[in-house]
mmCIF file with all atom_site columns, C-alpha atoms in Angstrom:
data_model
loop_
_atom_site.group_PDB
_atom_site.id
_atom_site.type_symbol
_atom_site.label_atom_id
_atom_site.label_alt_id
_atom_site.label_comp_id
_atom_site.label_asym_id
_atom_site.label_entity_id
_atom_site.label_seq_id
_atom_site.pdbx_PDB_ins_code
_atom_site.Cartn_x
_atom_site.Cartn_y
_atom_site.Cartn_z
_atom_site.occupancy
_atom_site.B_iso_or_equiv
_atom_site.pdbx_formal_charge
_atom_site.auth_seq_id
_atom_site.auth_comp_id
_atom_site.auth_asym_id
_atom_site.auth_atom_id
_atom_site.pdbx_PDB_model_num
ATOM 1   C CA . MET A 1 1   ? 51.239 95.977 53.423  1.00 0.00 ? 1   MET A CA 1
ATOM 2   C CA . SER A 1 2   ? 53.820 93.599 54.292  1.00 0.00 ? 2   SER A CA 1
ATOM 3   C CA . GLN A 1 3   ? 54.290 92.170 57.735  1.00 0.00 ? 3   GLN A CA 1
ATOM 4   C CA . ASN A 1 4   ? 57.181 90.684 59.276  1.00 0.00 ? 4   ASN A CA 1
ATOM 5   C CA . THR A 1 5   ? 55.569 88.379 61.447  1.00 0.00 ? 5   THR A CA 1
ATOM 6   C CA . SER A 1 6   ? 52.926 85.540 60.856  1.00 0.00 ? 6   SER A CA 1
ATOM 7   C CA . PRO A 1 7   ? 49.469 85.508 62.435  1.00 0.00 ? 7   PRO A CA 1
ATOM 8   C CA . GLN A 1 8   ? 50.938 82.863 64.704  1.00 0.00 ? 8   GLN A CA 1
ATOM 9   C CA . SER A 1 9   ? 53.844 84.343 66.038  1.00 0.00 ? 9   SER A CA 1
ATOM 10  C CA . ASN A 1 10  ? 51.598 87.300 66.396  1.00 0.00 ? 10  ASN A CA 1
ATOM 11  C CA . LEU A 1 11  ? 48.872 85.792 68.791  1.00 0.00 ? 11  LEU A CA 1
ATOM 12  C CA . THR A 1 12  ? 51.671 83.730 70.908  1.00 0.00 ? 12  THR A CA 1
ATOM 13  C CA . LYS A 1 13  ? 53.397 87.440 71.596  1.00 0.00 ? 13  LYS A CA 1
ATOM 14  C CA . MET A 1 14  ? 49.886 88.941 72.392  1.00 0.00 ? 14  MET A CA 1
ATOM 15  C CA . ILE A 1 15  ? 48.926 85.901 74.728  1.00 0.00 ? 15  ILE A CA 1
ATOM 16  C CA . GLY A 1 16  ? 52.615 85.938 76.329  1.00 0.00 ? 16  GLY A CA 1
ATOM 17  C CA . LEU A 1 17  ? 51.990 89.604 76.998  1.00 0.00 ? 17  LEU A CA 1
ATOM 18  C CA . ASP A 1 18  ? 48.383 89.661 78.343  1.00 0.00 ? 18  ASP A CA 1
ATOM 19  C CA . LEU A 1 19  ? 49.847 86.851 80.941  1.00 0.00 ? 19  LEU A CA 1
ATOM 20  C CA . LEU A 1 20  ? 52.490 88.854 81.944  1.00 0.00 ? 20  LEU A CA 1
ATOM 21  C CA . GLY A 1 21  ? 50.560 92.166 82.089  1.00 0.00 ? 21  GLY A CA 1
ATOM 22  C CA . VAL A 1 22  ? 47.373 91.436 83.277  1.00 0.00 ? 22  VAL A CA 1
ATOM 23  C CA . GLY A 1 23  ? 46.963 87.940 84.362  1.00 0.00 ? 23  GLY A CA 1
ATOM 24  C CA . ARG A 1 24  ? 50.295 88.055 86.346  1.00 0.00 ? 24  ARG A CA 1
ATOM 25  C CA . PHE A 1 25  ? 48.426 86.696 89.821  1.00 0.00 ? 25  PHE A CA 1
ATOM 26  C CA . HIS A 1 26  ? 46.887 83.934 87.328  1.00 0.00 ? 26  HIS A CA 1
ATOM 27  C CA . THR A 1 27  ? 49.996 83.042 86.223  1.00 0.00 ? 27  THR A CA 1
ATOM 28  C CA . ILE A 1 28  ? 51.906 82.867 89.531  1.00 0.00 ? 28  ILE A CA 1
ATOM 29  C CA . LEU A 1 29  ? 48.644 80.474 90.413  1.00 0.00 ? 29  LEU A CA 1
ATOM 30  C CA . LEU A 1 30  ? 49.505 78.381 87.449  1.00 0.00 ? 30  LEU A CA 1
ATOM 31  C CA . ILE A 1 31  ? 53.081 77.932 88.493  1.00 0.00 ? 31  ILE A CA 1
ATOM 32  C CA . CYS A 1 32  ? 52.330 76.998 91.980  1.00 0.00 ? 32  CYS A CA 1
ATOM 33  C CA . ILE A 1 33  ? 49.578 74.468 90.712  1.00 0.00 ? 33  ILE A CA 1
ATOM 34  C CA . PHE A 1 34  ? 52.224 73.056 88.296  1.00 0.00 ? 34  PHE A CA 1
ATOM 35  C CA . PHE A 1 35  ? 54.736 72.991 90.930  1.00 0.00 ? 35  PHE A CA 1
ATOM 36  C CA . SER A 1 36  ? 52.353 71.420 93.631  1.00 0.00 ? 36  SER A CA 1
ATOM 37  C CA . ALA A 1 37  ? 51.431 68.611 90.756  1.00 0.00 ? 37  ALA A CA 1
ATOM 38  C CA . ILE A 1 38  ? 54.950 67.427 90.347  1.00 0.00 ? 38  ILE A CA 1
ATOM 39  C CA . CYS A 1 39  ? 55.534 67.547 94.386  1.00 0.00 ? 39  CYS A CA 1
ATOM 40  C CA . VAL A 1 40  ? 52.706 65.273 94.783  1.00 0.00 ? 40  VAL A CA 1
ATOM 41  C CA . VAL A 1 41  ? 53.580 62.719 91.779  1.00 0.00 ? 41  VAL A CA 1
ATOM 42  C CA . LEU A 1 42  ? 57.295 62.413 93.373  1.00 0.00 ? 42  LEU A CA 1
ATOM 43  C CA . ALA A 1 43  ? 55.872 62.023 96.901  1.00 0.00 ? 43  ALA A CA 1
ATOM 44  C CA . THR A 1 44  ? 53.573 59.282 95.574  1.00 0.00 ? 44  THR A CA 1
ATOM 45  C CA . HIS A 1 45  ? 56.499 57.756 93.551  1.00 0.00 ? 45  HIS A CA 1
ATOM 46  C CA . ASN A 1 46  ? 58.555 57.472 96.947  1.00 0.00 ? 46  ASN A CA 1
ATOM 47  C CA . THR A 1 47  ? 55.902 56.187 98.731  1.00 0.00 ? 47  THR A CA 1
ATOM 48  C CA . ARG A 1 48  ? 55.346 53.432 96.285  1.00 0.00 ? 48  ARG A CA 1
ATOM 49  C CA . GLN A 1 49  ? 59.368 52.506 96.539  1.00 0.00 ? 49  GLN A CA 1
ATOM 50  C CA . MET A 1 50  ? 59.620 52.464 100.040 1.00 0.00 ? 50  MET A CA 1
ATOM 51  C CA . ALA A 1 51  ? 56.395 50.402 100.116 1.00 0.00 ? 51  ALA A CA 1
ATOM 52  C CA . VAL A 1 52  ? 58.043 47.914 97.821  1.00 0.00 ? 52  VAL A CA 1
ATOM 53  C CA . LYS A 1 53  ? 61.524 48.080 99.643  1.00 0.00 ? 53  LYS A CA 1
ATOM 54  C CA . ARG A 1 54  ? 59.242 47.575 103.023 1.00 0.00 ? 54  ARG A CA 1
ATOM 55  C CA . GLU A 1 55  ? 57.653 44.521 101.347 1.00 0.00 ? 55  GLU A CA 1
ATOM 56  C CA . ASN A 1 56  ? 60.898 42.934 100.158 1.00 0.00 ? 56  ASN A CA 1
ATOM 57  C CA . LEU A 1 57  ? 62.620 43.469 103.570 1.00 0.00 ? 57  LEU A CA 1
ATOM 58  C CA . LEU A 1 58  ? 59.641 41.730 105.306 1.00 0.00 ? 58  LEU A CA 1
ATOM 59  C CA . LEU A 1 59  ? 60.019 38.856 102.871 1.00 0.00 ? 59  LEU A CA 1
ATOM 60  C CA . GLU A 1 60  ? 63.696 38.655 103.609 1.00 0.00 ? 60  GLU A CA 1
ATOM 61  C CA . LYS A 1 61  ? 63.148 39.072 107.392 1.00 0.00 ? 61  LYS A CA 1
ATOM 62  C CA . ASP A 1 62  ? 60.814 35.880 107.239 1.00 0.00 ? 62  ASP A CA 1
ATOM 63  C CA . ILE A 1 63  ? 62.994 33.863 105.362 1.00 0.00 ? 63  ILE A CA 1
ATOM 64  C CA . LEU A 1 64  ? 65.989 34.353 107.884 1.00 0.00 ? 64  LEU A CA 1
ATOM 65  C CA . ASP A 1 65  ? 63.534 33.633 110.369 1.00 0.00 ? 65  ASP A CA 1
ATOM 66  C CA . GLY A 1 66  ? 62.859 30.163 108.929 1.00 0.00 ? 66  GLY A CA 1
ATOM 67  C CA . GLU A 1 67  ? 66.899 29.863 108.432 1.00 0.00 ? 67  GLU A CA 1
ATOM 68  C CA . TRP A 1 68  ? 67.226 30.614 112.247 1.00 0.00 ? 68  TRP A CA 1
ATOM 69  C CA . ARG A 1 69  ? 64.853 28.311 113.383 1.00 0.00 ? 69  ARG A CA 1
ATOM 70  C CA . ASN A 1 70  ? 66.445 25.530 111.576 1.00 0.00 ? 70  ASN A CA 1
ATOM 71  C CA . LEU A 1 71  ? 69.711 26.682 112.846 1.00 0.00 ? 71  LEU A CA 1
ATOM 72  C CA . ILE A 1 72  ? 68.476 26.387 116.465 1.00 0.00 ? 72  ILE A CA 1
ATOM 73  C CA . LEU A 1 73  ? 67.066 22.854 115.889 1.00 0.00 ? 73  LEU A CA 1
ATOM 74  C CA . GLU A 1 74  ? 70.358 21.835 114.545 1.00 0.00 ? 74  GLU A CA 1
ATOM 75  C CA . GLU A 1 75  ? 72.093 23.235 117.382 1.00 0.00 ? 75  GLU A CA 1
ATOM 76  C CA . SER A 1 76  ? 70.149 21.540 119.613 1.00 0.00 ? 76  SER A CA 1
ATOM 77  C CA . ALA A 1 77  ? 69.931 18.158 118.082 1.00 0.00 ? 77  ALA A CA 1
ATOM 78  C CA . LEU A 1 78  ? 74.014 18.401 117.707 1.00 0.00 ? 78  LEU A CA 1
ATOM 79  C CA . ALA A 1 79  ? 74.103 19.272 121.456 1.00 0.00 ? 79  ALA A CA 1
ATOM 80  C CA . GLU A 1 80  ? 72.283 16.155 122.808 1.00 0.00 ? 80  GLU A CA 1
ATOM 81  C CA . HIS A 1 81  ? 73.582 14.596 125.556 1.00 0.00 ? 81  HIS A CA 1
ATOM 82  C CA . SER A 1 82  ? 72.934 11.331 124.036 1.00 0.00 ? 82  SER A CA 1
ATOM 83  C CA . ARG A 1 83  ? 74.659 11.963 120.789 1.00 0.00 ? 83  ARG A CA 1
ATOM 84  C CA . VAL A 1 84  ? 77.702 13.766 122.609 1.00 0.00 ? 84  VAL A CA 1
ATOM 85  C CA . GLN A 1 85  ? 78.374 10.560 124.720 1.00 0.00 ? 85  GLN A CA 1
ATOM 86  C CA . SER A 1 86  ? 77.947 8.006  121.723 1.00 0.00 ? 86  SER A CA 1
ATOM 87  C CA . ARG A 1 87  ? 80.614 9.954  119.572 1.00 0.00 ? 87  ARG A CA 1
ATOM 88  C CA . SER A 1 88  ? 83.146 10.393 122.393 1.00 0.00 ? 88  SER A CA 1
ATOM 89  C CA . VAL A 1 89  ? 82.798 6.419  123.084 1.00 0.00 ? 89  VAL A CA 1
ATOM 90  C CA . ASP A 1 90  ? 82.620 5.878  119.172 1.00 0.00 ? 90  ASP A CA 1
ATOM 91  C CA . GLU A 1 91  ? 85.210 8.356  117.771 1.00 0.00 ? 91  GLU A CA 1
ATOM 92  C CA . LEU A 1 92  ? 87.266 9.070  120.776 1.00 0.00 ? 92  LEU A CA 1
ATOM 93  C CA . ASN A 1 93  ? 87.621 6.067  122.848 1.00 0.00 ? 93  ASN A CA 1
ATOM 94  C CA . MET A 1 94  ? 86.413 7.623  125.838 1.00 0.00 ? 94  MET A CA 1
ATOM 95  C CA . GLU A 1 95  ? 84.994 5.750  128.913 1.00 0.00 ? 95  GLU A CA 1
ATOM 96  C CA . ARG A 1 96  ? 83.656 6.946  132.341 1.00 0.00 ? 96  ARG A CA 1
ATOM 97  C CA . PRO A 1 97  ? 86.283 6.960  134.908 1.00 0.00 ? 97  PRO A CA 1
ATOM 98  C CA . ALA A 1 98  ? 85.527 3.937  137.292 1.00 0.00 ? 98  ALA A CA 1
ATOM 99  C CA . PRO A 1 99  ? 84.524 5.554  141.205 1.00 0.00 ? 99  PRO A CA 1
ATOM 100 C CA . ASP A 1 100 ? 87.554 4.523  142.659 1.00 0.00 ? 100 ASP A CA 1
ATOM 101 C CA . LYS A 1 101 ? 89.455 6.454  140.088 1.00 0.00 ? 101 LYS A CA 1
ATOM 102 C CA . GLU A 1 102 ? 87.444 9.916  140.408 1.00 0.00 ? 102 GLU A CA 1
ATOM 103 C CA . VAL A 1 103 ? 89.264 12.624 141.967 1.00 0.00 ? 103 VAL A CA 1
ATOM 104 C CA . ILE A 1 104 ? 87.253 15.438 143.579 1.00 0.00 ? 104 ILE A CA 1
ATOM 105 C CA . ILE A 1 105 ? 88.583 18.764 144.092 1.00 0.00 ? 105 ILE A CA 1
ATOM 106 C CA . LYS A 1 106 ? 87.338 21.142 146.904 1.00 0.00 ? 106 LYS A CA 1
ATOM 107 C CA . LEU A 1 107 ? 87.773 24.738 146.018 1.00 0.00 ? 107 LEU A CA 1
ATOM 108 C CA . ARG A 1 108 ? 87.653 27.138 148.884 1.00 0.00 ? 108 ARG A CA 1
#
């Protein structure tokens, strides 16, 4: 008695035929379960990636808000009337005109 196939491959063949023949419904359910498990893993992974991205964007927003506040303060300091007046006198040698040299122009 010589056998062409080993007992291991014979068992695998029997299980395969049993799944395809008798347990067709169970095989389809098993495939659906694996597919849904993979979808759950992918959805969880994507959600975690988006949460990390959101946190990074919120941190970047906080940094930019601080920078914006500093720029507003700098702008208000540079545009202060006393500073503009002192720089115009010191650097440009400008003076306020005498009242008799002022010219008033009326627009209609």
